[in-house]
Amino acid sequence: MQRWLSVLIDFRTAVVVLLGVALFLPSLGMGFMADDWFHLALVEDAEFMPSRSSLDLFSFVTDEDKELIAADGTLLPWWASDGFRASFFRPLTSATHLADHYLFGRFKVAHHMSSLLLWCLLLFMVLRFFETLARDSGRGPVVVLLAGLIYALDDAHTWNIAWLANRNALLCVGFALLSLWLYHLYRRDGGPLLLVSSLSSYLLALLSGETAIALPMWVLAYELSLGQGLLASRLRAAAPIFGCSVLYLLGWSYFGYGASGSNLY
């Protein structure tokens, strides 16, 4: 019986992953657009914004180079706000774009295949995470299948998969999900290694993009809905995640990351 259940779970996971990937196969023909060209210029032309690090591809306009950009007429139009700034700390995501360019040059389909592969891995992780939660909370496989289908077929993922420059969202969610999964195992089984692993995954998520800062709210929701013990003990268990978030936000502010002077961000 257990063997057949295992086969059923694997079959269900494969079906959801294949459907989710098939839905976004047209993204392979999207090519480069918008911020992708900015990234290509940084990677290929050493004279284009030479002060920018190769792992800082998402720092579009910083306080340091804003005056220089305005002086030579690049990037910013004349109607841009004097307070405009758009700089995001995403070194891990930048590294994936550098790797794509090193391996594939300007072969656009290969770049999009990398994003599609990340989407495939994310779907697999989501299904496995749902299965773990369902098993530990006494819910059946139908709930896992329904939740997986809702997630995999949501058109809200289109922007993150089809636009190369938005790949950071896939990496953020992937590492944040892994962190939450490990946090669940830590709360279920105990052990400092699981907590350290959860915090490490959270760090990788933050290195992928700032949207990972939402993870503490998911941890809080987990503790309020699935946590065990008194409320005070649940909050103490979540404290390391919140502590890391505070340190990240302090560093983010100190080094001048963020956006201002634009309704786009």
CSV table of C-alpha atoms in Angstrom, one decimal:
chain,number,residue,atom,x,y,z
A,1,MET,CA,0.0,0.0,0.0
A,2,GLN,CA,2.8,2.4,0.9
A,3,ARG,CA,4.6,1.6,-2.4
A,4,TRP,CA,1.5,2.4,-4.4
A,5,LEU,CA,0.9,5.6,-2.5
A,6,SER,CA,4.5,6.6,-3.2
A,7,VAL,CA,3.9,6.0,-6.9
A,8,LEU,CA,0.7,8.0,-6.8
A,9,ILE,CA,2.5,11.0,-5.2
A,10,ASP,CA,5.3,10.9,-7.7
A,11,PHE,CA,2.8,10.7,-10.6
A,12,ARG,CA,0.8,13.6,-9.2
A,13,THR,CA,4.0,15.7,-8.9
A,14,ALA,CA,5.1,14.9,-12.4
A,15,VAL,CA,1.7,15.8,-13.9
A,16,VAL,CA,1.6,19.2,-12.1
A,17,VAL,CA,5.2,20.0,-13.0
A,18,LEU,CA,4.7,19.1,-16.6
A,19,LEU,CA,1.5,21.1,-16.9
A,20,GLY,CA,3.1,24.1,-15.2
A,21,VAL,CA,6.1,24.0,-17.6
A,22,ALA,CA,4.1,23.4,-20.7
A,23,LEU,CA,1.9,26.4,-19.9
A,24,PHE,CA,5.0,28.7,-20.1
A,25,LEU,CA,6.8,27.1,-23.0
A,26,PRO,CA,6.0,30.1,-25.2
A,27,SER,CA,8.3,32.2,-23.0
A,28,LEU,CA,11.2,30.6,-24.9
A,29,GLY,CA,10.4,32.9,-27.8
A,30,MET,CA,10.3,36.2,-25.8
A,31,GLY,CA,13.9,37.3,-26.4
A,32,PHE,CA,15.5,40.2,-24.6
A,33,MET,CA,13.5,43.3,-23.5
A,34,ALA,CA,13.7,46.4,-21.3
A,35,ASP,CA,16.2,45.8,-18.4
A,36,ASP,CA,17.7,42.8,-20.2
A,37,TRP,CA,19.5,45.2,-22.6
A,38,PHE,CA,20.8,47.2,-19.7
A,39,HIS,CA,22.3,43.9,-18.2
A,40,LEU,CA,23.8,43.0,-21.6
A,41,ALA,CA,25.5,46.4,-21.9
A,42,LEU,CA,27.0,46.0,-18.4
A,43,VAL,CA,28.3,42.6,-19.1
A,44,GLU,CA,29.6,43.2,-22.6
A,45,ASP,CA,30.9,46.8,-22.5
A,46,ALA,CA,33.5,47.6,-19.9
A,47,GLU,CA,33.2,51.3,-20.7
A,48,PHE,CA,29.5,51.4,-20.0
A,49,MET,CA,29.2,52.5,-16.3
A,50,PRO,CA,32.6,51.1,-15.4
A,51,SER,CA,32.0,51.7,-11.7
A,52,ARG,CA,29.3,49.0,-11.6
A,53,SER,CA,30.3,45.6,-10.4
A,54,SER,CA,29.4,42.5,-12.5
A,55,LEU,CA,27.4,41.2,-9.6
A,56,ASP,CA,25.5,44.4,-9.2
A,57,LEU,CA,23.5,44.3,-12.4
A,58,PHE,CA,20.3,45.6,-10.8
A,59,SER,CA,21.8,48.9,-9.6
A,60,PHE,CA,20.3,51.1,-12.3
A,61,VAL,CA,20.7,54.5,-10.8
A,62,THR,CA,22.5,55.1,-7.5
A,63,ASP,CA,23.1,58.3,-5.5
A,64,GLU,CA,26.8,58.1,-6.5
A,65,ASP,CA,26.4,58.1,-10.2
A,66,LYS,CA,23.2,60.0,-10.6
A,67,GLU,CA,24.9,63.3,-11.4
A,68,LEU,CA,27.3,61.7,-13.9
A,69,ILE,CA,24.4,60.1,-15.7
A,70,ALA,CA,22.5,63.3,-15.9
A,71,ALA,CA,25.5,65.2,-17.2
A,72,ASP,CA,26.3,62.9,-20.2
A,73,GLY,CA,22.6,62.3,-21.0
A,74,THR,CA,22.5,58.5,-20.7
A,75,LEU,CA,19.7,56.5,-19.2
A,76,LEU,CA,17.7,59.3,-17.6
A,77,PRO,CA,15.4,61.5,-19.6
A,78,TRP,CA,15.2,65.2,-18.9
A,79,TRP,CA,11.9,64.8,-17.1
A,80,ALA,CA,13.2,62.3,-14.5
A,81,SER,CA,12.8,63.4,-10.9
A,82,ASP,CA,15.9,64.8,-9.3
A,83,GLY,CA,15.3,62.3,-6.5
A,84,PHE,CA,15.1,59.3,-8.8
A,85,ARG,CA,17.0,56.3,-7.5
A,86,ALA,CA,16.6,52.6,-8.4
A,87,SER,CA,19.2,50.2,-6.9
A,88,PHE,CA,18.6,46.7,-5.8
A,89,PHE,CA,20.9,44.2,-4.1
A,90,ARG,CA,20.6,41.0,-6.1
A,91,PRO,CA,24.1,39.5,-6.5
A,92,LEU,CA,23.0,35.9,-6.7
A,93,THR,CA,20.6,36.6,-9.5
A,94,SER,CA,23.3,38.7,-11.2
A,95,ALA,CA,25.5,35.6,-11.1
A,96,THR,CA,23.0,33.5,-12.9
A,97,HIS,CA,22.8,36.1,-15.7
A,98,LEU,CA,26.6,36.3,-15.9
A,99,ALA,CA,26.7,32.5,-16.2
A,100,ASP,CA,24.1,32.5,-19.0
A,101,HIS,CA,26.0,35.1,-20.9
A,102,TYR,CA,29.3,33.2,-20.4
A,103,LEU,CA,27.8,29.9,-21.6
A,104,PHE,CA,25.3,31.1,-24.3
A,105,GLY,CA,26.3,34.6,-25.3
A,106,ARG,CA,23.3,36.2,-26.9
A,107,PHE,CA,21.5,32.9,-27.7
A,108,LYS,CA,18.2,34.1,-26.3
A,109,VAL,CA,16.4,30.7,-26.1
A,110,ALA,CA,19.1,29.3,-23.9
A,111,HIS,CA,18.7,32.2,-21.4
A,112,HIS,CA,15.0,31.6,-21.3
A,113,MET,CA,15.6,27.8,-20.9
A,114,SER,CA,17.5,28.6,-17.7
A,115,SER,CA,14.5,30.5,-16.3
A,116,LEU,CA,12.2,27.7,-17.3
A,117,LEU,CA,14.4,25.2,-15.6
A,118,LEU,CA,14.3,27.3,-12.4
A,119,TRP,CA,10.5,27.3,-12.7
A,120,CYS,CA,10.5,23.5,-13.1
A,121,LEU,CA,12.6,23.1,-9.9
A,122,LEU,CA,10.4,25.6,-8.0
A,123,LEU,CA,7.3,23.6,-9.0
A,124,PHE,CA,8.9,20.4,-7.8
A,125,MET,CA,9.8,22.0,-4.5
A,126,VAL,CA,6.3,23.5,-4.0
A,127,LEU,CA,4.7,20.1,-4.5
A,128,ARG,CA,7.1,18.4,-2.1
A,129,PHE,CA,6.5,21.1,0.5
A,130,PHE,CA,2.8,20.8,0.2
A,131,GLU,CA,3.1,17.0,0.6
A,132,THR,CA,5.1,17.4,3.7
A,133,LEU,CA,2.6,19.9,5.3
A,134,ALA,CA,-0.3,17.7,4.2
A,135,ARG,CA,1.2,14.6,5.7
A,136,ASP,CA,2.2,16.3,9.0
A,137,SER,CA,-1.3,17.9,9.4
A,138,GLY,CA,-3.3,14.8,8.4
A,139,ARG,CA,-4.6,16.1,5.1
A,140,GLY,CA,-5.0,13.9,2.0
A,141,PRO,CA,-3.4,13.9,-1.5
A,142,VAL,CA,-6.4,15.6,-3.1
A,143,VAL,CA,-5.5,18.8,-1.1
A,144,VAL,CA,-1.9,18.6,-2.4
A,145,LEU,CA,-3.0,18.1,-6.0
A,146,LEU,CA,-5.5,21.0,-5.9
A,147,ALA,CA,-3.0,23.4,-4.2
A,148,GLY,CA,-0.3,22.4,-6.7
A,149,LEU,CA,-2.5,23.0,-9.7
A,150,ILE,CA,-3.7,26.4,-8.4
A,151,TYR,CA,0.0,27.4,-8.0
A,152,ALA,CA,1.3,25.9,-11.2
A,153,LEU,CA,-1.4,27.3,-13.5
A,154,ASP,CA,-1.6,30.8,-12.1
A,155,ASP,CA,-0.9,33.3,-14.8
A,156,ALA,CA,0.7,35.7,-12.3
A,157,HIS,CA,3.9,33.7,-12.8
A,158,THR,CA,4.2,34.9,-16.5
A,159,TRP,CA,6.1,38.1,-15.7
A,160,ASN,CA,8.7,36.2,-13.6
A,161,ILE,CA,9.3,33.4,-16.2
A,162,ALA,CA,9.0,35.3,-19.5
A,163,TRP,CA,11.0,38.3,-18.6
A,164,LEU,CA,14.7,37.4,-17.9
A,165,ALA,CA,15.3,40.4,-15.7
A,166,ASN,CA,12.6,39.3,-13.4
A,167,ARG,CA,14.2,35.9,-12.8
A,168,ASN,CA,15.1,37.2,-9.3
A,169,ALA,CA,11.5,36.4,-8.3
A,170,LEU,CA,12.0,32.7,-9.1
A,171,LEU,CA,15.2,32.5,-7.1
A,172,CYS,CA,13.7,34.5,-4.2
A,173,VAL,CA,10.6,32.3,-3.9
A,174,GLY,CA,12.7,29.1,-4.4
A,175,PHE,CA,15.2,29.8,-1.6
A,176,ALA,CA,12.5,31.4,0.7
A,177,LEU,CA,10.3,28.3,0.2
A,178,LEU,CA,13.3,26.0,1.1
A,179,SER,CA,13.9,28.1,4.2
A,180,LEU,CA,10.2,27.8,5.2
A,181,TRP,CA,10.3,24.0,4.5
A,182,LEU,CA,13.5,23.6,6.7
A,183,TYR,CA,11.9,25.8,9.4
A,184,HIS,CA,8.9,23.5,9.4
A,185,LEU,CA,11.2,20.5,9.8
A,186,TYR,CA,13.1,22.3,12.6
A,187,ARG,CA,9.8,23.0,14.5
A,188,ARG,CA,8.7,19.4,14.0
A,189,ASP,CA,11.9,17.5,14.7
A,190,GLY,CA,14.1,20.1,16.5
A,191,GLY,CA,17.9,20.4,16.1
A,192,PRO,CA,20.1,23.4,15.6
A,193,LEU,CA,21.3,22.2,12.2
A,194,LEU,CA,17.8,22.5,10.6
A,195,LEU,CA,17.5,26.0,12.0
A,196,VAL,CA,20.9,27.0,10.6
A,197,SER,CA,20.0,25.5,7.3
A,198,SER,CA,16.7,27.5,7.3
A,199,LEU,CA,18.5,30.7,8.0
A,200,SER,CA,21.2,29.9,5.3
A,201,SER,CA,18.4,29.4,2.7
A,202,TYR,CA,16.9,32.7,3.8
A,203,LEU,CA,20.2,34.4,3.3
A,204,LEU,CA,20.4,33.0,-0.3
A,205,ALA,CA,16.9,34.2,-0.9
A,206,LEU,CA,17.8,37.8,0.3
A,207,LEU,CA,20.9,37.6,-2.0
A,208,SER,CA,18.6,36.8,-4.9
A,209,GLY,CA,16.2,39.8,-4.3
A,210,GLU,CA,14.6,42.0,-1.8
A,211,THR,CA,11.2,40.5,-2.1
A,212,ALA,CA,12.4,37.6,0.1
A,213,ILE,CA,11.9,40.0,3.0
A,214,ALA,CA,8.3,38.8,3.1
A,215,LEU,CA,9.4,35.4,4.5
A,216,PRO,CA,9.1,36.4,8.2
A,217,MET,CA,5.4,37.1,7.6
A,218,TRP,CA,5.0,33.5,6.3
A,219,VAL,CA,6.9,32.2,9.3
A,220,LEU,CA,4.6,34.2,11.6
A,221,ALA,CA,1.5,32.8,9.7
A,222,TYR,CA,3.0,29.3,10.1
A,223,GLU,CA,3.4,29.7,13.8
A,224,LEU,CA,-0.1,31.1,14.3
A,225,SER,CA,-1.8,28.4,12.3
A,226,LEU,CA,0.4,25.3,12.6
A,227,GLY,CA,2.8,26.1,15.4
A,228,GLN,CA,2.8,24.0,18.6
A,229,GLY,CA,3.0,25.3,22.2
A,230,LEU,CA,2.3,28.6,23.9
A,231,LEU,CA,2.3,31.8,21.7
A,232,ALA,CA,5.4,33.1,23.5
A,233,SER,CA,7.4,29.9,22.6
A,234,ARG,CA,6.2,30.2,19.0
A,235,LEU,CA,7.4,33.8,18.7
A,236,ARG,CA,10.7,32.9,20.3
A,237,ALA,CA,11.2,30.1,17.7
A,238,ALA,CA,10.5,32.7,14.9
A,239,ALA,CA,12.9,35.3,16.4
A,240,PRO,CA,16.0,34.3,14.4
A,241,ILE,CA,14.2,34.8,11.1
A,242,PHE,CA,13.1,38.2,12.2
A,243,GLY,CA,16.5,39.1,13.5
A,244,CYS,CA,18.1,38.3,10.2
A,245,SER,CA,15.5,40.5,8.5
A,246,VAL,CA,16.3,43.5,10.7
A,247,LEU,CA,20.1,43.1,9.9
A,248,TYR,CA,19.3,42.9,6.2
A,249,LEU,CA,17.2,46.0,6.2
A,250,LEU,CA,19.8,47.9,8.2
A,251,GLY,CA,22.5,46.9,5.6
A,252,TRP,CA,20.2,47.6,2.7
A,253,SER,CA,19.6,51.2,4.0
A,254,TYR,CA,23.2,51.8,4.9
A,255,PHE,CA,24.5,50.9,1.5
A,256,GLY,CA,21.9,53.1,-0.3
A,257,TYR,CA,19.8,50.4,-1.9
A,258,GLY,CA,16.1,51.0,-2.7
A,259,ALA,CA,14.0,53.1,-5.0
A,260,SER,CA,12.6,56.6,-4.9
A,261,GLY,CA,11.3,59.3,-7.2
A,262,SER,CA,9.3,57.0,-9.4
A,263,ASN,CA,5.8,55.5,-9.3
A,264,LEU,CA,7.1,52.4,-11.1
A,265,TYR,CA,8.7,51.0,-7.8
